[in-house]
mmCIF file of C-alpha atoms in Angstrom:
data_model
loop_
_atom_site.group_PDB
_atom_site.id
_atom_site.type_symbol
_atom_site.label_atom_id
_atom_site.label_comp_id
_atom_site.label_asym_id
_atom_site.label_seq_id
_atom_site.Cartn_x
_atom_site.Cartn_y
_atom_site.Cartn_z
ATOM 1 C CA UNK A 1 24.342 -159.947 100.099
ATOM 2 C CA UNK A 2 21.476 -157.263 99.547
ATOM 3 C CA UNK A 3 22.034 -154.988 97.022
ATOM 4 C CA UNK A 4 20.945 -151.865 95.365
ATOM 5 C CA UNK A 5 21.014 -150.026 91.879
ATOM 6 C CA UNK A 6 21.401 -146.158 92.725
ATOM 7 C CA UNK A 7 21.353 -142.418 91.844
ATOM 8 C CA UNK A 8 23.573 -140.161 92.544
ATOM 9 C CA UNK A 9 23.041 -136.885 92.490
ATOM 10 C CA UNK A 10 26.501 -134.808 91.594
ATOM 11 C CA UNK A 11 26.658 -130.896 89.827
ATOM 12 C CA UNK A 12 26.775 -132.534 86.512
ATOM 13 C CA UNK A 13 23.395 -135.018 86.405
ATOM 14 C CA UNK A 14 23.070 -138.212 88.095
ATOM 15 C CA UNK A 15 25.404 -141.231 88.564
ATOM 16 C CA UNK A 16 24.354 -144.181 88.225
ATOM 17 C CA UNK A 17 25.865 -146.602 90.977
ATOM 18 C CA UNK A 18 25.830 -150.253 92.337
ATOM 19 C CA UNK A 19 26.043 -151.097 96.347
ATOM 20 C CA UNK A 20 26.054 -154.278 98.529
ATOM 21 C CA UNK A 21 25.999 -154.273 102.344
ATOM 22 C CA UNK A 22 25.951 -156.960 104.857
ATOM 23 C CA UNK A 23 22.657 -158.685 105.563
ATOM 24 C CA UNK A 24 20.733 -158.012 108.977
ATOM 25 C CA UNK A 25 20.353 -154.246 109.150
ATOM 26 C CA UNK A 26 22.594 -152.206 111.382
ATOM 27 C CA UNK A 27 25.219 -149.643 110.110
ATOM 28 C CA UNK A 28 28.665 -150.599 108.663
ATOM 29 C CA UNK A 29 31.859 -148.514 107.517
ATOM 30 C CA UNK A 30 31.501 -147.425 103.988
ATOM 31 C CA UNK A 31 33.820 -148.428 101.174
ATOM 32 C CA UNK A 32 33.917 -146.270 97.949
ATOM 33 C CA UNK A 33 34.863 -148.778 95.491
ATOM 34 C CA UNK A 34 36.272 -147.010 92.088
ATOM 35 C CA UNK A 35 36.116 -148.948 88.758
ATOM 36 C CA UNK A 36 38.529 -149.788 86.109
ATOM 37 C CA UNK A 37 38.224 -148.562 82.767
ATOM 38 C CA UNK A 38 35.860 -151.146 81.734
ATOM 39 C CA UNK A 39 33.642 -149.826 83.993
ATOM 40 C CA UNK A 40 30.625 -151.303 86.424
ATOM 41 C CA UNK A 41 29.788 -154.958 85.519
ATOM 42 C CA UNK A 42 29.140 -158.038 87.143
ATOM 43 C CA UNK A 43 33.078 -158.839 88.367
ATOM 44 C CA UNK A 44 33.113 -155.453 90.058
ATOM 45 C CA UNK A 45 29.382 -156.093 91.636
ATOM 46 C CA UNK A 46 30.814 -159.348 92.815
ATOM 47 C CA UNK A 47 33.853 -158.212 94.167
ATOM 48 C CA UNK A 48 31.741 -155.538 96.208
ATOM 49 C CA UNK A 49 29.553 -158.237 97.387
ATOM 50 C CA UNK A 50 32.775 -160.156 98.857
ATOM 51 C CA UNK A 51 33.306 -156.936 100.668
ATOM 52 C CA UNK A 52 29.773 -156.466 102.017
ATOM 53 C CA UNK A 53 30.846 -160.553 103.347
ATOM 54 C CA UNK A 54 33.179 -158.934 105.379
ATOM 55 C CA UNK A 55 31.292 -156.182 106.943
ATOM 56 C CA UNK A 56 31.110 -153.159 104.614
ATOM 57 C CA UNK A 57 28.693 -151.088 102.757
ATOM 58 C CA UNK A 58 30.512 -150.673 99.255
ATOM 59 C CA UNK A 59 29.390 -148.356 96.712
ATOM 60 C CA UNK A 60 30.404 -148.552 92.892
ATOM 61 C CA UNK A 61 29.779 -145.617 91.451
ATOM 62 C CA UNK A 62 29.878 -145.665 87.364
ATOM 63 C CA UNK A 63 32.576 -142.746 86.672
ATOM 64 C CA UNK A 64 31.866 -142.623 82.992
ATOM 65 C CA UNK A 65 28.227 -141.669 83.693
ATOM 66 C CA UNK A 66 28.397 -138.048 81.926
ATOM 67 C CA UNK A 67 28.888 -141.011 78.829
ATOM 68 C CA UNK A 68 25.542 -142.791 79.706
ATOM 69 C CA UNK A 69 24.778 -145.522 82.333
ATOM 70 C CA UNK A 70 26.494 -148.604 82.869
ATOM 71 C CA UNK A 71 27.816 -150.797 80.877
ATOM 72 C CA UNK A 72 29.110 -146.974 78.682
ATOM 73 C CA UNK A 73 30.007 -150.085 75.994
ATOM 74 C CA UNK A 74 29.312 -153.456 75.312
ATOM 75 C CA UNK A 75 31.960 -155.570 76.462
ATOM 76 C CA UNK A 76 32.822 -159.173 75.558
ATOM 77 C CA UNK A 77 32.143 -161.393 78.237
ATOM 78 C CA UNK A 78 35.731 -162.045 78.415
ATOM 79 C CA UNK A 79 38.403 -159.390 77.815
ATOM 80 C CA UNK A 80 41.028 -160.490 75.402
ATOM 81 C CA UNK A 81 44.241 -159.169 74.701
ATOM 82 C CA UNK A 82 43.131 -158.622 70.971
ATOM 83 C CA UNK A 83 40.004 -157.204 72.290
ATOM 84 C CA UNK A 84 41.492 -154.607 74.233
ATOM 85 C CA UNK A 85 42.741 -152.479 71.093
ATOM 86 C CA UNK A 86 39.139 -151.916 70.029
ATOM 87 C CA UNK A 87 37.460 -151.361 73.424
ATOM 88 C CA UNK A 88 40.432 -148.948 74.530
ATOM 89 C CA UNK A 89 39.868 -146.872 71.197
ATOM 90 C CA UNK A 90 36.151 -145.889 72.514
ATOM 91 C CA UNK A 91 37.050 -145.881 76.395
ATOM 92 C CA UNK A 92 40.432 -143.981 76.820
ATOM 93 C CA UNK A 93 38.570 -140.428 75.571
ATOM 94 C CA UNK A 94 36.423 -141.094 77.939
ATOM 95 C CA UNK A 95 39.179 -141.177 80.552
ATOM 96 C CA UNK A 96 40.720 -138.251 79.115
ATOM 97 C CA UNK A 97 37.727 -136.473 79.679
ATOM 98 C CA UNK A 98 37.609 -137.336 83.078
ATOM 99 C CA UNK A 99 39.877 -134.426 84.593
ATOM 100 C CA UNK A 100 41.120 -134.246 88.164
ATOM 101 C CA UNK A 101 38.556 -131.299 88.402
ATOM 102 C CA UNK A 102 35.637 -133.250 87.336
ATOM 103 C CA UNK A 103 37.264 -136.414 89.777
ATOM 104 C CA UNK A 104 37.288 -134.285 92.563
ATOM 105 C CA UNK A 105 33.409 -132.860 92.084
ATOM 106 C CA UNK A 106 32.325 -136.558 91.959
ATOM 107 C CA UNK A 107 34.141 -137.848 94.955
ATOM 108 C CA UNK A 108 32.362 -134.958 96.923
ATOM 109 C CA UNK A 109 29.159 -135.892 95.768
ATOM 110 C CA UNK A 110 30.231 -139.794 96.320
ATOM 111 C CA UNK A 111 31.343 -139.418 99.853
ATOM 112 C CA UNK A 112 28.554 -137.054 100.679
ATOM 113 C CA UNK A 113 26.178 -139.880 99.347
ATOM 114 C CA UNK A 114 27.686 -143.010 100.813
ATOM 115 C CA UNK A 115 27.891 -141.084 104.591
ATOM 116 C CA UNK A 116 24.209 -140.563 104.041
ATOM 117 C CA UNK A 117 23.238 -143.889 103.581
ATOM 118 C CA UNK A 118 21.061 -145.624 106.584
ATOM 119 C CA UNK A 119 23.241 -148.425 106.621
ATOM 120 C CA UNK A 120 26.788 -146.474 106.606
ATOM 121 C CA UNK A 121 28.259 -146.002 110.235
ATOM 122 C CA UNK A 122 29.547 -142.576 111.102
ATOM 123 C CA UNK A 123 33.392 -143.160 111.085
ATOM 124 C CA UNK A 124 35.872 -143.185 108.212
ATOM 125 C CA UNK A 125 35.572 -144.536 105.165
ATOM 126 C CA UNK A 126 37.735 -146.238 102.653
ATOM 127 C CA UNK A 127 38.576 -145.491 99.021
ATOM 128 C CA UNK A 128 39.706 -148.177 96.980
ATOM 129 C CA UNK A 129 40.125 -148.511 93.015
ATOM 130 C CA UNK A 130 41.841 -150.623 90.200
ATOM 131 C CA UNK A 131 43.565 -149.632 87.061
ATOM 132 C CA UNK A 132 42.381 -145.613 86.734
ATOM 133 C CA UNK A 133 40.567 -146.037 89.912
ATOM 134 C CA UNK A 134 43.786 -146.168 92.077
ATOM 135 C CA UNK A 135 44.576 -142.716 91.138
ATOM 136 C CA UNK A 136 40.765 -141.640 91.967
ATOM 137 C CA UNK A 137 41.040 -143.139 95.130
ATOM 138 C CA UNK A 138 44.305 -141.006 96.037
ATOM 139 C CA UNK A 139 42.499 -137.907 94.823
ATOM 140 C CA UNK A 140 39.683 -138.511 97.033
ATOM 141 C CA UNK A 141 41.761 -139.157 100.188
ATOM 142 C CA UNK A 142 43.897 -135.986 99.416
ATOM 143 C CA UNK A 143 40.553 -133.933 99.079
ATOM 144 C CA UNK A 144 38.991 -135.325 102.274
ATOM 145 C CA UNK A 145 41.769 -136.139 104.654
ATOM 146 C CA UNK A 146 39.460 -136.018 107.342
ATOM 147 C CA UNK A 147 37.095 -138.709 106.101
ATOM 148 C CA UNK A 148 38.892 -141.172 104.090
ATOM 149 C CA UNK A 149 41.074 -143.425 106.290
ATOM 150 C CA UNK A 150 42.209 -146.152 103.972
ATOM 151 C CA UNK A 151 43.317 -145.910 100.111
ATOM 152 C CA UNK A 152 44.001 -149.318 98.256
ATOM 153 C CA UNK A 153 44.999 -149.100 94.655
ATOM 154 C CA UNK A 154 45.628 -152.363 92.206
ATOM 155 C CA UNK A 155 46.999 -152.443 89.082
ATOM 156 C CA UNK A 156 47.210 -148.530 89.034
ATOM 157 C CA UNK A 157 47.164 -146.277 86.077
ATOM 158 C CA UNK A 158 50.223 -144.190 86.183
ATOM 159 C CA UNK A 159 50.302 -142.442 89.321
ATOM 160 C CA UNK A 160 53.499 -140.476 88.431
ATOM 161 C CA UNK A 161 53.667 -138.278 85.588
ATOM 162 C CA UNK A 162 55.003 -134.940 84.777
ATOM 163 C CA UNK A 163 51.648 -133.154 84.888
ATOM 164 C CA UNK A 164 51.029 -130.577 87.550
ATOM 165 C CA UNK A 165 47.927 -132.424 88.680
ATOM 166 C CA UNK A 166 50.063 -135.923 88.634
ATOM 167 C CA UNK A 167 48.407 -137.846 91.673
ATOM 168 C CA UNK A 168 51.702 -138.479 93.455
ATOM 169 C CA UNK A 169 52.239 -134.614 94.056
ATOM 170 C CA UNK A 170 48.919 -135.091 96.560
ATOM 171 C CA UNK A 171 50.644 -137.199 99.225
ATOM 172 C CA UNK A 172 51.405 -134.414 101.245
ATOM 173 C CA UNK A 173 47.414 -133.922 101.815
ATOM 174 C CA UNK A 174 46.861 -137.633 102.516
ATOM 175 C CA UNK A 175 46.347 -138.776 106.058
ATOM 176 C CA UNK A 176 44.944 -142.421 105.120
ATOM 177 C CA UNK A 177 46.939 -145.369 105.288
ATOM 178 C CA UNK A 178 47.779 -146.268 101.577
ATOM 179 C CA UNK A 179 48.390 -149.291 99.913
ATOM 180 C CA UNK A 180 49.321 -150.080 96.076
ATOM 181 C CA UNK A 181 49.587 -153.514 94.738
ATOM 182 C CA UNK A 182 51.210 -152.946 91.434
ATOM 183 C CA UNK A 183 51.589 -155.616 88.323
ATOM 184 C CA UNK A 184 55.244 -156.427 87.588
ATOM 185 C CA UNK A 185 54.369 -154.795 84.057
ATOM 186 C CA UNK A 186 52.559 -151.678 85.543
ATOM 187 C CA UNK A 187 56.165 -150.017 86.796
ATOM 188 C CA UNK A 188 59.579 -150.135 87.025
ATOM 189 C CA UNK A 189 61.301 -150.867 90.120
ATOM 190 C CA UNK A 190 62.713 -147.907 89.929
ATOM 191 C CA UNK A 191 59.817 -146.035 89.561
ATOM 192 C CA UNK A 192 57.882 -147.914 92.430
ATOM 193 C CA UNK A 193 60.883 -146.765 94.728
ATOM 194 C CA UNK A 194 59.998 -143.025 93.595
ATOM 195 C CA UNK A 195 56.561 -143.439 94.472
ATOM 196 C CA UNK A 196 57.367 -144.926 97.925
ATOM 197 C CA UNK A 197 59.648 -142.255 98.653
ATOM 198 C CA UNK A 198 57.657 -139.673 97.867
ATOM 199 C CA UNK A 199 54.659 -141.402 99.925
ATOM 200 C CA UNK A 200 57.557 -141.674 102.678
ATOM 201 C CA UNK A 201 58.444 -137.836 102.561
ATOM 202 C CA UNK A 202 55.004 -136.697 103.008
ATOM 203 C CA UNK A 203 54.457 -139.094 105.947
ATOM 204 C CA UNK A 204 52.394 -141.631 104.611
ATOM 205 C CA UNK A 205 51.821 -144.738 106.194
ATOM 206 C CA UNK A 206 52.012 -146.957 103.155
ATOM 207 C CA UNK A 207 52.874 -150.151 101.315
ATOM 208 C CA UNK A 208 54.218 -150.383 98.066
ATOM 209 C CA UNK A 209 54.149 -154.271 96.812
ATOM 210 C CA UNK A 210 55.127 -155.461 93.426
ATOM 211 C CA UNK A 211 52.929 -158.602 92.634
ATOM 212 C CA UNK A 212 55.502 -160.887 90.556
ATOM 213 C CA UNK A 213 54.347 -162.136 87.395
ATOM 214 C CA UNK A 214 51.403 -160.440 86.895
ATOM 215 C CA UNK A 215 49.980 -158.035 84.328
ATOM 216 C CA UNK A 216 47.836 -155.055 84.464
ATOM 217 C CA UNK A 217 44.238 -156.219 85.558
ATOM 218 C CA UNK A 218 45.449 -159.012 87.413
ATOM 219 C CA UNK A 219 42.338 -158.566 89.729
ATOM 220 C CA UNK A 220 39.811 -158.718 86.962
ATOM 221 C CA UNK A 221 38.187 -162.188 86.313
ATOM 222 C CA UNK A 222 36.530 -161.161 83.037
ATOM 223 C CA UNK A 223 39.819 -160.231 81.244
ATOM 224 C CA UNK A 224 42.907 -162.403 80.020
ATOM 225 C CA UNK A 225 45.308 -160.645 82.505
ATOM 226 C CA UNK A 226 43.054 -162.459 85.281
ATOM 227 C CA UNK A 227 45.659 -164.051 88.041
ATOM 228 C CA UNK A 228 43.693 -165.954 90.796
ATOM 229 C CA UNK A 229 46.298 -166.264 93.039
ATOM 230 C CA UNK A 230 47.288 -162.580 92.764
ATOM 231 C CA UNK A 231 43.426 -161.729 93.190
ATOM 232 C CA UNK A 232 43.730 -163.963 96.431
ATOM 233 C CA UNK A 233 46.885 -162.094 97.233
ATOM 234 C CA UNK A 234 44.857 -158.603 96.818
ATOM 235 C CA UNK A 235 42.239 -159.618 99.268
ATOM 236 C CA UNK A 236 44.955 -160.752 101.986
ATOM 237 C CA UNK A 237 46.199 -157.203 101.606
ATOM 238 C CA UNK A 238 43.091 -155.545 101.423
ATOM 239 C CA UNK A 239 40.820 -157.130 104.390
ATOM 240 C CA UNK A 240 43.630 -156.208 106.762
ATOM 241 C CA UNK A 241 43.794 -152.702 105.995
ATOM 242 C CA UNK A 242 40.074 -152.005 106.020
ATOM 243 C CA UNK A 243 39.927 -153.853 109.457
ATOM 244 C CA UNK A 244 42.460 -151.845 111.126
ATOM 245 C CA UNK A 245 41.389 -148.464 109.678
ATOM 246 C CA UNK A 246 37.560 -148.701 109.749
ATOM 247 C CA UNK A 247 35.314 -149.177 112.610
ATOM 248 C CA UNK A 248 32.851 -151.817 112.735
ATOM 249 C CA UNK A 249 29.972 -152.029 115.208
#
């Protein structure tokens, strides 16, 4: 797959990004892929290439660009359970600084950039995300209901909180079809049921699915949480969603 390293102009600077797209020219549906907390790295780039192979232009911005280009911190080749506390001590403050206001400013810039690429078609785009990226994808769809036709989030960070800007409160603004693939350890069945009810009440076409036997991070092949069968199940859900919501050709 052809790939590029890009710089996205934002109100706060330049966000470095990775892009993958199909060979052979032409214009393709755009997919904005939001990273997990560990950032843009080879495993996410490989996932972008996989999506590109199915006919999509995939843009993967470094959400933490304000703190430097990716990788923002040094990562081990494999992220084990023992390594996570040390990594989280450095990454969680970056996540906490990435407020909803910042996320919305960035989403505007990312979508403007994505849809301006010569390889991207004129139709709607998708916003997908992993871990913290799931909430960012939902925020992006709520802020741009006319442009985002699909949202997918896998092993999401909390989507229902007591905060006034909790992601679930945005459901009435969402017109996209939504899919959440949830690790068994991410949310209780009661919390998943509450999320389902919120989306149902807002009239959002959606699926909230628990992946049995999984833990947070199950799609990421460079972590101890990785589950190969769950990753395949994720593709089996994500690709049909994109196929039915985005216009190819």
